[in-house]
XYZ file of C-alpha atoms in Angstrom:
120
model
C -7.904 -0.716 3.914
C -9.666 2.276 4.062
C -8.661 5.690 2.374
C -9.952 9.116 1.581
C -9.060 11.728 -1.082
C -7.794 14.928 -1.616
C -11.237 15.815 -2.852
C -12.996 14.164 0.375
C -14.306 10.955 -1.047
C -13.724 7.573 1.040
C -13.823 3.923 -0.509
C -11.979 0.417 1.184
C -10.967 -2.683 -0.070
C -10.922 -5.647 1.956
C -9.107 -8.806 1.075
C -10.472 -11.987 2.652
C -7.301 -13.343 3.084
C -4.140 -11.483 4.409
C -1.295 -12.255 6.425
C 2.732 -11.215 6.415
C 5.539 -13.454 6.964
C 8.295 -13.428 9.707
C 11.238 -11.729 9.724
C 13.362 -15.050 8.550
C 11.325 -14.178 5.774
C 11.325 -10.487 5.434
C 7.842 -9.943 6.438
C 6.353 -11.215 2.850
C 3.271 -10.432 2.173
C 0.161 -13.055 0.992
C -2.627 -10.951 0.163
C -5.850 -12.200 -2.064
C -9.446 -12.068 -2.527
C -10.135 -8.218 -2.759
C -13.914 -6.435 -2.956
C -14.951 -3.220 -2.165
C -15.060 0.157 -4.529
C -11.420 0.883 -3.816
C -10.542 -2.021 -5.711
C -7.065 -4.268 -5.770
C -4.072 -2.407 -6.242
C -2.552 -4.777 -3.663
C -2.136 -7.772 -6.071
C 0.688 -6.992 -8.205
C 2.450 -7.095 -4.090
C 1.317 -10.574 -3.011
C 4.313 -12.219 -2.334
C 6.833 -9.973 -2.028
C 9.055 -8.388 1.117
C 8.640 -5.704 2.951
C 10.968 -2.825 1.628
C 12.724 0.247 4.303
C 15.648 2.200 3.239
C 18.045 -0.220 5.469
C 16.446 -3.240 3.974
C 15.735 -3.223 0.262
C 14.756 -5.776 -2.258
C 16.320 -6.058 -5.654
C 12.598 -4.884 -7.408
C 12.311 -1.339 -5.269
C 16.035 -0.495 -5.227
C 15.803 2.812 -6.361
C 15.416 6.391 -5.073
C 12.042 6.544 -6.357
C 10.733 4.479 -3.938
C 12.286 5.466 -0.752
C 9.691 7.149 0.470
C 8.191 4.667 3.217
C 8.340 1.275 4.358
C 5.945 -0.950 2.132
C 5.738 -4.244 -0.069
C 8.008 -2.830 -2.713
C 7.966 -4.920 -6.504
C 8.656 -2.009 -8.664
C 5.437 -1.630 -9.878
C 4.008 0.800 -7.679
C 0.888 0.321 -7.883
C 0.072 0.842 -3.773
C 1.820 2.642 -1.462
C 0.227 3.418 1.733
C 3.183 4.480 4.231
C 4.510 7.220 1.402
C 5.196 10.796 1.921
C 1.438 12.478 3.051
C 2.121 14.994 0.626
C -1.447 15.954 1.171
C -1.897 20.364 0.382
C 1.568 20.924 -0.550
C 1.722 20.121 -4.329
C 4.275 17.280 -4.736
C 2.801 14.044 -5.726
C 6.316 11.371 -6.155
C 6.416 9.267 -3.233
C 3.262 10.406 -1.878
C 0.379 7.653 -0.293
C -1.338 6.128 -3.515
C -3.640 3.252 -4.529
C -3.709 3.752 -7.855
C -6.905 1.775 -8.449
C -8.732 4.636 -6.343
C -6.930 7.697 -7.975
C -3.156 7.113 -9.485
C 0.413 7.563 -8.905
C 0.113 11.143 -8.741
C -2.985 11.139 -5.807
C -2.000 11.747 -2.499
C -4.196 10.361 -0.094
C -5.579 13.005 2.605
C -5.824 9.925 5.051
C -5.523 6.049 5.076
C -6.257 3.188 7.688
C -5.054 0.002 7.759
C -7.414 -2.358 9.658
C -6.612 -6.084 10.765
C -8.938 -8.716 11.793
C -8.779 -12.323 12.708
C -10.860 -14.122 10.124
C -13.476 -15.126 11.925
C -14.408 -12.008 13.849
C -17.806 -11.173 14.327
């Protein structure tokens, strides 16, 4: 994962071992084994469903977090697919990682890369 700031300063994280359930299973997400200066603000997800609007989880059920499909557990501490409230001044619901900036950073961009394990 790979993000820059409203300032203009990048940093990633990359967990050695990611993958996301089926649908049976609402897309769960396993996640673990983060490094990198962006740090972990994925953890606190591990294990939990993917959350849109037409399918929530009991956790994220709240207006609060309606802002983008992600792997909602009420916590908050990640949110890549929010708002890009980037320049206009709101910061709720906007793309965070709070462990590179906070809730109230909005990211300018974000990439989410995905590679088989043993790529090289």
């Amino acid at each position: 994962m790979e993000m820059e700031n409203e300032s203009g300063k990048s940093a990633f994280t990359l967990y050695e071992n990611f993958w996301i359930g089926d649908e049976e299973a609402k897309y769960k997400l396993h996640i673990s084994d983060a490094s990198g200066p962006a740090g972990d603000s994925c953890r606190l997800h591990d294990g939990w469903p993917f959350y849109t609007v037409d399918q929530p989880n009991k956790a994220a059920d709240n207006p609060s977090t309606r802002s983008g499909g992600w792997w909602r557990n009420g916590k908050e501490t990640s949110s890549l697919n929010g708002l890009n409230l980037y320049k206009t001044g709101r910061k709720e619901d906007g793309i965070n990682f709070h462990t590179f900036g906070d809730s109230t950073t909005s990211f300018k961009s974000t990439e989410i890369k995905v590679r088989p394990k043993r790529f090289h």
